[in-house]
Coordinates of N, CA and C in Angstrom, one line a residue:
M1 N -103.3 -76.3 17.8 CA -102.7 -76.1 16.6 C -101.2 -76.6 16.4
K2 N -100.5 -76.1 17.7 CA -99.1 -76.5 18.1 C -99.1 -77.9 18.2
A3 N -99.9 -78.6 18.7 CA -99.8 -80.0 19.0 C -99.8 -80.6 17.7
R4 N -100.6 -80.2 16.5 CA -100.4 -80.6 15.1 C -99.2 -80.7 14.6
I5 N -98.7 -79.5 14.7 CA -97.4 -79.5 14.2 C -96.4 -80.0 14.6
V6 N -96.5 -80.4 16.3 CA -95.4 -81.3 16.8 C -95.7 -82.7 16.3
L7 N -97.0 -83.2 15.8 CA -97.4 -84.6 15.7 C -96.7 -84.6 14.0
F8 N -96.9 -83.6 13.4 CA -96.4 -83.7 12.0 C -95.1 -84.0 11.8
L9 N -94.3 -82.9 12.7 CA -92.7 -83.1 12.8 C -92.4 -84.6 13.2
L10 N -93.1 -85.0 14.0 CA -92.9 -86.5 14.5 C -92.9 -87.3 13.4
L11 N -94.1 -87.2 12.8 CA -94.4 -88.2 11.5 C -93.1 -88.2 10.6
L12 N -92.7 -86.8 10.3 CA -91.6 -86.8 9.3 C -90.6 -87.8 10.1
L13 N -90.2 -87.5 11.0 CA -89.1 -88.2 11.7 C -89.0 -89.9 11.5
W14 N -90.3 -90.1 11.6 CA -90.4 -91.4 11.6 C -90.7 -92.2 10.4
L15 N -91.0 -91.3 9.1 CA -91.0 -91.9 7.9 C -89.8 -92.4 7.3
P16 N -89.7 -93.4 6.7 CA -88.4 -94.0 5.8 C -88.1 -92.7 5.2
A17 N -86.8 -92.9 4.9 CA -85.9 -91.6 4.2 C -85.7 -92.4 2.6
G18 N -86.6 -93.4 2.3 CA -86.7 -94.0 1.3 C -85.6 -95.1 1.1
A19 N -85.9 -95.8 0.0 CA -84.8 -97.1 -0.1 C -83.4 -96.9 -0.1
P20 N -82.7 -97.7 0.8 CA -81.1 -97.2 0.7 C -80.5 -97.4 -0.6
A21 N -79.6 -96.7 -1.1 CA -78.9 -96.7 -2.1 C -78.0 -98.1 -2.4
A22 N -78.2 -98.4 -3.6 CA -77.4 -99.9 -3.9 C -76.1 -99.6 -4.0
S23 N -75.4 -100.6 -3.4 CA -73.5 -100.3 -3.4 C -73.2 -99.9 -4.9
P24 N -72.2 -99.5 -5.3 CA -71.6 -99.4 -6.5 C -71.6 -100.9 -7.0
D25 N -71.0 -101.8 -6.4 CA -70.6 -102.9 -6.7 C -71.9 -103.7 -7.4
A26 N -73.1 -103.6 -6.4 CA -74.4 -104.2 -6.9 C -74.8 -103.7 -8.1
V27 N -74.5 -102.3 -8.4 CA -75.1 -101.5 -9.6 C -74.3 -102.1 -10.5
L28 N -73.1 -102.2 -10.4 CA -72.4 -102.9 -11.8 C -72.4 -104.2 -11.8
G29 N -72.7 -105.0 -11.0 CA -73.3 -106.3 -11.1 C -74.5 -106.4 -12.0
R30 N -75.6 -105.5 -11.4 CA -77.1 -105.7 -12.3 C -76.7 -105.2 -13.9
I31 N -75.9 -104.3 -14.1 CA -75.5 -104.0 -15.4 C -74.8 -105.1 -16.2
Q32 N -74.0 -105.6 -15.8 CA -73.1 -106.9 -16.2 C -74.2 -108.0 -16.4
Q33 N -75.2 -108.4 -15.8 CA -76.2 -109.3 -16.1 C -77.0 -109.0 -17.3
L34 N -77.6 -107.6 -17.3 CA -78.4 -107.3 -18.1 C -77.7 -107.2 -19.4
A35 N -76.2 -107.0 -19.5 CA -75.7 -106.6 -20.8 C -75.3 -108.3 -21.3
A36 N -75.3 -109.1 -20.4 CA -75.1 -110.4 -20.6 C -76.3 -111.1 -21.4
G37 N -77.3 -110.6 -21.6 CA -78.6 -111.0 -22.4 C -78.6 -110.2 -23.7
V38 N -77.8 -109.6 -23.9 CA -77.6 -108.6 -25.3 C -77.0 -109.6 -26.5
E39 N -77.7 -109.9 -27.4 CA -77.0 -110.5 -28.5 C -76.4 -109.6 -29.7
T40 N -77.5 -108.5 -29.9 CA -77.0 -108.0 -31.1 C -77.5 -106.5 -30.5
L41 N -76.6 -105.6 -31.2 CA -77.2 -104.1 -30.9 C -77.1 -103.4 -32.6
A42 N -77.9 -102.6 -32.5 CA -77.8 -101.5 -33.9 C -78.4 -100.5 -33.7
S43 N -77.4 -99.3 -33.9 CA -78.0 -98.0 -33.1 C -77.4 -97.0 -34.1
D44 N -78.2 -95.8 -34.0 CA -77.3 -94.6 -34.9 C -76.6 -94.0 -33.7
F45 N -75.8 -92.8 -34.1 CA -75.2 -92.1 -33.1 C -74.8 -90.7 -33.8
S46 N -75.0 -89.7 -32.7 CA -74.3 -88.5 -33.1 C -73.1 -88.2 -32.4
Q47 N -72.0 -87.6 -32.8 CA -70.9 -87.0 -32.1 C -70.8 -85.7 -32.2
E48 N -70.0 -85.1 -31.0 CA -69.6 -83.9 -31.2 C -68.8 -83.8 -30.5
K49 N -67.3 -82.9 -31.2 CA -66.2 -82.9 -30.5 C -66.0 -81.3 -30.1
Y50 N -65.8 -81.0 -28.7 CA -65.7 -79.7 -28.3 C -64.2 -79.5 -28.1
L51 N -63.8 -78.3 -28.8 CA -62.6 -78.0 -28.8 C -62.2 -76.5 -28.1
S52 N -61.5 -76.4 -26.9 CA -61.5 -75.7 -25.9 C -60.9 -74.1 -26.6
V53 N -59.9 -74.6 -27.3 CA -59.1 -73.7 -27.8 C -59.8 -72.5 -28.7
F54 N -60.6 -73.3 -29.5 CA -61.4 -72.5 -30.5 C -63.1 -72.3 -30.3
Q55 N -63.1 -72.8 -29.4 CA -64.6 -72.6 -28.6 C -65.6 -73.1 -29.9
D56 N -65.4 -74.3 -30.3 CA -66.0 -74.7 -31.6 C -66.4 -76.1 -31.3
V57 N -67.4 -76.6 -32.2 CA -67.8 -77.8 -32.1 C -67.8 -78.3 -33.5
L58 N -67.3 -79.7 -33.2 CA -67.2 -80.5 -34.9 C -68.0 -81.4 -34.7
P59 N -69.5 -81.6 -35.2 CA -70.4 -82.7 -35.5 C -70.0 -83.9 -36.3
A60 N -70.6 -85.1 -36.0 CA -70.6 -86.1 -37.0 C -71.8 -86.9 -36.7
S61 N -71.8 -87.9 -37.5 CA -73.0 -88.8 -37.1 C -72.7 -90.3 -37.9
G62 N -73.4 -91.3 -37.5 CA -73.1 -92.6 -38.0 C -73.7 -93.9 -37.5
R63 N -73.5 -95.1 -37.7 CA -74.2 -96.2 -37.1 C -73.4 -97.1 -36.7
F64 N -73.8 -97.8 -35.6 CA -72.9 -98.7 -34.7 C -73.7 -100.2 -34.8
Y65 N -73.1 -101.0 -34.9 CA -73.4 -102.5 -34.9 C -72.5 -103.5 -34.0
Y66 N -73.2 -104.3 -33.3 CA -72.4 -105.3 -32.5 C -73.2 -106.6 -32.7
R67 N -72.3 -107.5 -32.8 CA -73.1 -109.2 -32.6 C -72.1 -109.8 -31.6
K68 N -72.6 -110.4 -30.5 CA -71.9 -111.3 -29.6 C -71.4 -112.6 -30.3
P69 N -70.0 -112.8 -29.7 CA -69.1 -112.1 -28.9 C -68.3 -111.1 -29.0
D70 N -67.7 -111.0 -30.6 CA -66.7 -110.3 -30.7 C -66.7 -109.5 -32.0
R71 N -68.0 -109.4 -32.6 CA -68.1 -108.6 -34.1 C -68.5 -107.1 -33.8
L72 N -68.1 -106.0 -34.4 CA -68.6 -104.8 -34.3 C -68.4 -103.9 -35.7
R73 N -69.1 -103.0 -36.0 CA -69.1 -102.3 -37.0 C -69.4 -100.7 -36.4
W74 N -68.4 -99.7 -36.7 CA -68.3 -98.6 -36.4 C -68.2 -97.8 -37.7
E75 N -69.2 -97.1 -38.1 CA -69.4 -96.4 -39.4 C -70.0 -95.2 -39.5
M76 N -68.9 -94.0 -39.7 CA -69.4 -92.6 -39.9 C -69.8 -92.5 -41.3
T77 N -70.9 -91.7 -41.0 CA -71.8 -91.2 -42.5 C -71.4 -89.9 -42.8
A78 N -71.4 -89.2 -41.8 CA -71.4 -87.6 -42.1 C -70.4 -87.2 -40.9
P79 N -69.5 -85.9 -41.3 CA -69.6 -85.3 -42.7 C -68.9 -86.1 -43.7
V80 N -68.0 -86.9 -43.3 CA -67.5 -88.2 -44.2 C -67.7 -89.6 -44.1
S81 N -67.7 -90.2 -44.9 CA -67.9 -91.7 -44.7 C -66.6 -92.5 -44.5
S82 N -66.5 -93.5 -43.6 CA -65.5 -93.8 -43.0 C -65.7 -95.0 -41.8
G83 N -65.0 -96.0 -41.6 CA -65.3 -97.0 -40.6 C -64.6 -98.0 -40.4
F84 N -64.7 -98.9 -39.7 CA -64.0 -100.1 -39.5 C -65.1 -101.4 -39.2
V85 N -64.7 -102.8 -39.3 CA -65.3 -103.7 -38.8 C -64.5 -104.9 -38.1
L86 N -64.8 -105.0 -37.1 CA -63.9 -106.1 -36.4 C -64.8 -107.5 -36.2
N87 N -63.8 -108.6 -36.5 CA -64.8 -109.6 -36.7 C -63.4 -110.5 -36.0
G88 N -63.8 -111.0 -34.4 CA -62.8 -111.6 -34.0 C -61.0 -110.9 -34.1
E89 N -60.2 -111.8 -34.8 CA -58.9 -111.3 -34.5 C -58.5 -110.2 -35.9
Q90 N -59.7 -110.6 -36.8 CA -59.5 -109.7 -38.1 C -60.4 -108.4 -38.3
G91 N -59.9 -107.7 -39.1 CA -60.4 -106.4 -39.1 C -60.5 -105.8 -40.8
R92 N -61.2 -104.9 -40.9 CA -61.3 -104.1 -42.2 C -61.7 -102.7 -42.1
R93 N -61.0 -101.8 -42.8 CA -61.3 -100.4 -42.5 C -61.5 -99.5 -43.8
W94 N -62.2 -98.5 -43.9 CA -62.3 -97.8 -45.2 C -62.5 -96.5 -44.8
Q95 N -62.2 -95.5 -46.0 CA -62.0 -94.2 -45.8 C -63.3 -93.6 -46.9
Q96 N -64.2 -94.4 -47.4 CA -65.2 -93.8 -48.5 C -65.8 -94.9 -48.9
A97 N -67.5 -94.5 -48.4 CA -68.3 -95.3 -48.7 C -68.1 -96.2 -50.2
G98 N -68.5 -97.5 -50.3 CA -68.6 -98.2 -51.0 C -67.1 -98.9 -51.5
S99 N -66.2 -98.5 -50.9 CA -64.8 -99.1 -51.3 C -64.5 -100.5 -50.5
A100 N -63.7 -101.1 -51.2 CA -63.4 -102.6 -50.3 C -62.7 -102.5 -49.2
G101 N -61.7 -101.1 -49.1 CA -60.9 -100.8 -47.8 C -59.8 -101.7 -47.7
E102 N -59.2 -102.0 -46.5 CA -58.0 -102.6 -46.5 C -58.4 -103.5 -45.3
R103 N -58.1 -104.9 -45.1 CA -57.9 -106.0 -44.2 C -56.7 -106.0 -43.1
F104 N -56.9 -106.0 -42.2 CA -55.8 -105.9 -41.1 C -55.9 -107.0 -39.9
D105 N -54.7 -107.4 -39.5 CA -54.9 -108.1 -38.2 C -54.8 -107.2 -37.0
I106 N -55.6 -107.5 -36.0 CA -55.7 -106.7 -34.8 C -54.7 -106.7 -33.9
A107 N -54.0 -108.0 -33.9 CA -52.7 -108.2 -33.2 C -51.9 -107.3 -33.6
R108 N -51.6 -106.8 -35.0 CA -50.5 -106.3 -35.6 C -50.8 -104.6 -35.4
E109 N -52.0 -104.2 -35.0 CA -52.5 -102.9 -35.1 C -52.7 -102.7 -33.7
P110 N -51.4 -102.0 -33.0 CA -51.7 -101.6 -31.6 C -53.0 -100.7 -31.4
V111 N -53.2 -99.6 -32.1 CA -54.2 -98.6 -31.8 C -55.6 -98.9 -32.2
M112 N -55.7 -100.0 -33.0 CA -56.9 -100.5 -33.4 C -57.3 -101.8 -32.2
K113 N -56.1 -102.5 -31.8 CA -56.5 -103.3 -30.6 C -57.3 -102.6 -29.7
I114 N -56.5 -101.3 -29.1 CA -57.2 -100.6 -27.9 C -58.6 -100.4 -28.2
V115 N -58.8 -99.8 -29.7 CA -60.1 -99.5 -29.9 C -61.0 -100.5 -29.8
A116 N -60.7 -101.7 -30.4 CA -61.6 -103.0 -30.0 C -61.7 -103.4 -28.7
E117 N -60.5 -103.5 -27.8 CA -61.0 -103.9 -26.5 C -61.9 -103.0 -25.7
Q118 N -61.8 -101.6 -26.1 CA -62.5 -100.7 -25.2 C -64.0 -100.6 -25.9
L119 N -64.2 -100.8 -26.8 CA -65.5 -100.9 -27.4 C -66.3 -102.0 -27.0
L120 N -65.4 -103.3 -27.1 CA -66.2 -104.5 -26.6 C -66.5 -104.7 -25.2
A121 N -65.3 -103.7 -24.3 CA -65.6 -104.0 -22.8 C -66.8 -103.1 -22.5
W122 N -67.2 -102.0 -23.1 CA -68.3 -101.5 -23.0 C -69.7 -101.9 -23.4
T123 N -69.5 -102.5 -24.5 CA -70.6 -103.1 -24.9 C -71.0 -104.7 -24.2
R124 N -70.2 -105.2 -23.8 CA -70.4 -106.5 -22.9 C -70.6 -105.9 -21.1
A125 N -70.4 -104.5 -21.1 CA -70.1 -104.2 -19.4 C -69.2 -105.3 -18.9
D126 N -68.0 -105.1 -19.3 CA -66.9 -106.0 -18.8 C -66.1 -105.1 -17.6
F127 N -66.6 -104.9 -16.6 CA -66.1 -104.3 -15.4 C -64.8 -104.8 -15.0
D128 N -64.7 -106.0 -15.0 CA -63.6 -106.7 -14.5 C -62.1 -106.3 -15.1
R129 N -62.4 -106.0 -16.6 CA -61.3 -105.8 -17.5 C -61.3 -104.1 -17.5
L130 N -62.2 -103.5 -17.3 CA -62.1 -102.1 -17.0 C -61.5 -101.5 -15.6
R131 N -61.7 -102.3 -14.7 CA -61.1 -101.9 -13.2 C -59.6 -102.0 -13.2
K132 N -58.9 -102.8 -14.2 CA -57.5 -103.0 -14.3 C -56.8 -101.5 -14.9
E133 N -57.6 -100.6 -15.4 CA -57.3 -99.6 -16.2 C -57.8 -98.3 -15.8
Y134 N -59.1 -98.3 -14.9 CA -59.6 -97.1 -14.5 C -60.0 -97.4 -13.1
R135 N -60.4 -96.0 -12.5 CA -60.9 -96.2 -11.1 C -62.4 -95.9 -11.5
I136 N -63.2 -96.6 -11.0 CA -64.7 -96.5 -11.7 C -65.8 -96.1 -10.5
T137 N -66.3 -94.8 -10.7 CA -67.1 -94.3 -9.7 C -68.6 -93.9 -10.1
L138 N -69.4 -94.7 -9.2 CA -70.8 -94.4 -9.6 C -71.7 -93.2 -9.5
E139 N -71.8 -92.2 -10.2 CA -71.9 -90.7 -10.4 C -73.6 -90.8 -9.8
K140 N -74.2 -91.5 -10.8 CA -75.6 -91.7 -10.6 C -76.4 -93.0 -10.6
E141 N -77.5 -93.3 -10.4 CA -78.0 -94.6 -10.1 C -79.1 -95.1 -10.9
D142 N -79.9 -93.8 -11.5 CA -81.0 -93.9 -12.3 C -81.3 -92.7 -13.3
P143 N -80.9 -93.0 -14.6 CA -80.1 -93.9 -15.2 C -78.6 -93.9 -14.6
V144 N -77.9 -95.2 -14.9 CA -76.5 -95.5 -14.3 C -75.6 -94.5 -15.0
Q145 N -74.8 -93.7 -14.3 CA -73.8 -92.9 -15.1 C -72.6 -93.3 -14.1
L146 N -71.6 -93.4 -14.9 CA -70.3 -93.8 -14.4 C -69.2 -92.9 -14.6
R147 N -68.1 -92.7 -13.8 CA -67.1 -91.7 -14.2 C -65.9 -93.0 -13.9
L148 N -64.7 -92.5 -15.2 CA -63.5 -93.4 -15.2 C -62.7 -92.4 -15.0
D149 N -61.7 -92.8 -14.3 CA -60.4 -92.0 -14.2 C -59.2 -93.0 -14.3
P150 N -58.6 -92.6 -15.7 CA -57.2 -93.5 -16.0 C -56.3 -93.7 -14.9
Q151 N -55.8 -94.9 -14.9 CA -54.5 -95.2 -13.8 C -53.6 -95.5 -14.4
G152 N -53.4 -95.8 -15.8 CA -51.9 -96.2 -16.2 C -51.5 -95.2 -17.3
A153 N -51.3 -95.6 -18.6 CA -50.6 -94.9 -19.7 C -51.7 -93.8 -20.1
A154 N -52.8 -94.2 -20.2 CA -54.1 -93.3 -20.5 C -54.0 -92.0 -19.7
A155 N -53.4 -92.1 -18.6 CA -53.9 -90.7 -17.9 C -53.0 -89.7 -18.5
G156 N -52.1 -89.8 -19.3 CA -51.2 -88.9 -20.1 C -52.0 -88.2 -21.0
F157 N -52.9 -88.5 -21.5 CA -53.8 -87.7 -22.6 C -55.5 -87.7 -22.2
L158 N -55.6 -88.6 -21.3 CA -57.0 -88.7 -20.9 C -57.3 -88.4 -19.4
D159 N -58.2 -87.4 -19.5 CA -58.4 -86.9 -18.0 C -59.5 -87.9 -17.5
H160 N -60.6 -88.1 -18.1 CA -61.7 -89.0 -17.5 C -62.7 -89.3 -18.6
L161 N -63.7 -90.1 -18.1 CA -64.7 -90.7 -19.1 C -65.9 -90.5 -18.4
L162 N -67.0 -90.1 -18.7 CA -68.5 -90.4 -18.4 C -69.1 -91.3 -19.1
I163 N -70.0 -92.1 -18.6 CA -70.4 -93.4 -19.3 C -71.7 -93.5 -18.5
R164 N -73.0 -93.2 -19.6 CA -74.2 -93.3 -19.1 C -75.0 -94.3 -19.9
F165 N -75.6 -95.2 -19.1 CA -76.3 -96.4 -19.5 C -78.0 -95.7 -19.7
A166 N -78.3 -96.6 -20.8 CA -80.0 -96.7 -21.1 C -80.6 -96.6 -19.9
P167 N -81.8 -96.3 -19.8 CA -82.5 -96.8 -18.4 C -82.9 -98.4 -18.3
S168 N -82.9 -98.7 -19.6 CA -82.9 -100.3 -19.2 C -81.9 -101.0 -18.8
G169 N -80.6 -100.4 -18.7 CA -79.6 -100.8 -18.5 C -78.7 -101.9 -19.4
K170 N -79.5 -101.9 -20.2 CA -78.8 -102.9 -21.1 C -77.7 -102.6 -22.2
H171 N -77.9 -101.2 -22.3 CA -76.4 -100.9 -23.4 C -76.1 -99.5 -22.9
V172 N -75.1 -99.1 -23.3 CA -74.6 -97.6 -23.3 C -75.4 -96.4 -24.3
Q173 N -75.9 -95.3 -23.7 CA -76.6 -94.5 -24.1 C -75.6 -93.1 -24.3
Q174 N -74.9 -93.0 -23.8 CA -73.7 -91.8 -24.1 C -72.6 -91.8 -23.5
V175 N -71.6 -91.4 -24.0 CA -69.7 -91.4 -23.8 C -69.6 -90.2 -23.9
E176 N -68.9 -89.6 -22.9 CA -68.0 -88.6 -23.1 C -66.3 -88.8 -22.6
V177 N -65.6 -88.5 -23.8 CA -64.3 -88.7 -23.4 C -63.7 -87.2 -23.2
H178 N -63.1 -87.1 -22.0 CA -62.6 -85.6 -21.6 C -61.0 -85.9 -21.7
E179 N -60.4 -85.1 -22.5 CA -59.1 -85.0 -22.8 C -58.4 -84.1 -21.7
Q180 N -57.0 -84.4 -21.4 CA -56.3 -83.4 -20.8 C -56.0 -82.2 -21.6
G181 N -56.5 -81.0 -20.8 CA -56.3 -79.7 -21.7 C -57.6 -79.0 -22.0
G182 N -58.8 -79.8 -21.6 CA -59.9 -79.6 -21.6 C -61.0 -79.9 -23.0
D183 N -60.4 -80.2 -24.3 CA -61.1 -81.0 -25.4 C -62.0 -82.0 -24.9
Y184 N -63.2 -82.3 -25.3 CA -63.8 -83.4 -24.9 C -65.1 -83.8 -26.1
T185 N -65.2 -85.4 -26.2 CA -66.0 -85.6 -27.3 C -67.4 -86.4 -26.6
R186 N -68.3 -85.9 -26.9 CA -69.6 -86.4 -26.8 C -70.2 -87.4 -27.9
I187 N -70.5 -88.7 -27.5 CA -71.1 -89.7 -28.4 C -72.5 -90.1 -28.0
V188 N -73.7 -89.7 -28.7 CA -75.0 -89.8 -28.1 C -75.4 -91.3 -28.9
F189 N -76.1 -92.1 -28.4 CA -76.5 -93.4 -29.1 C -78.0 -93.4 -29.1
H190 N -78.7 -93.3 -30.3 CA -80.1 -93.1 -30.3 C -80.8 -94.1 -31.3
D191 N -82.0 -94.4 -31.2 CA -82.9 -95.6 -32.1 C -82.1 -96.7 -31.8
T192 N -81.8 -97.3 -30.6 CA -81.1 -98.5 -30.4 C -82.0 -99.6 -30.7
V193 N -81.7 -100.6 -31.4 CA -82.4 -101.9 -31.2 C -81.5 -102.9 -30.6
V194 N -82.3 -103.5 -29.5 CA -81.6 -104.7 -29.1 C -81.8 -105.9 -29.5
N195 N -81.1 -106.8 -29.6 CA -81.3 -108.3 -29.9 C -82.2 -108.5 -31.4
G196 N -82.0 -107.1 -32.5 CA -83.0 -107.2 -33.5 C -81.9 -108.2 -34.6
P197 N -82.6 -108.5 -35.7 CA -81.8 -109.4 -36.7 C -80.6 -108.8 -37.6
L198 N -79.5 -109.2 -37.8 CA -78.7 -108.4 -38.3 C -78.3 -108.9 -39.8
A199 N -77.7 -108.3 -40.7 CA -77.4 -109.1 -41.8 C -75.9 -109.7 -41.8
E200 N -75.6 -110.7 -42.3 CA -74.2 -111.3 -42.0 C -73.5 -110.3 -42.7
D201 N -73.5 -109.8 -43.6 CA -72.3 -109.1 -44.5 C -72.1 -107.5 -43.8
L202 N -72.8 -107.3 -42.8 CA -72.4 -106.0 -42.0 C -70.9 -106.3 -41.6
F203 N -70.6 -107.7 -41.1 CA -69.2 -107.9 -40.6 C -68.3 -108.6 -41.2

């Protein structure tokens, strides 16, 4: 009996410990390669904002569309209707459904410029650009989850971001924006369609 136990323990020592973990650069490279094959995205999203002071949650929901290389539509449908469209260097935003809204030049709107750059960087998995602003840490490999700690001006109000990709690796599935002070916003993308047809008038 003792001999069997010793043999079993020796076998355990000789068994491989599993495939070696991929390096963070290799994982990010794989995600970039998968994202490069994405021409369009359409997805519903649910958003929850957690307020630490009031211990309350503010829910919202909407739709998101993307067409390569630089067209985006971010549309809140509940509890209020609002949104914006980005088409290259031009944009349009509205505060209620059905309204024509107002057009704007992204270069003249610093806040919208930041929003556009961030959304496009994540949709394209542009890690070269994101590394200029964040220290990126690989937290999980399957599915891929990243933590981003701001290194520039954003560190004054932003504590960190948590980004989780879908199991396919082709698109972001969940984003958490953690602010200094404890508040955070979670956005979950669901019913996502990759490379499906999109109407021209969405943008």
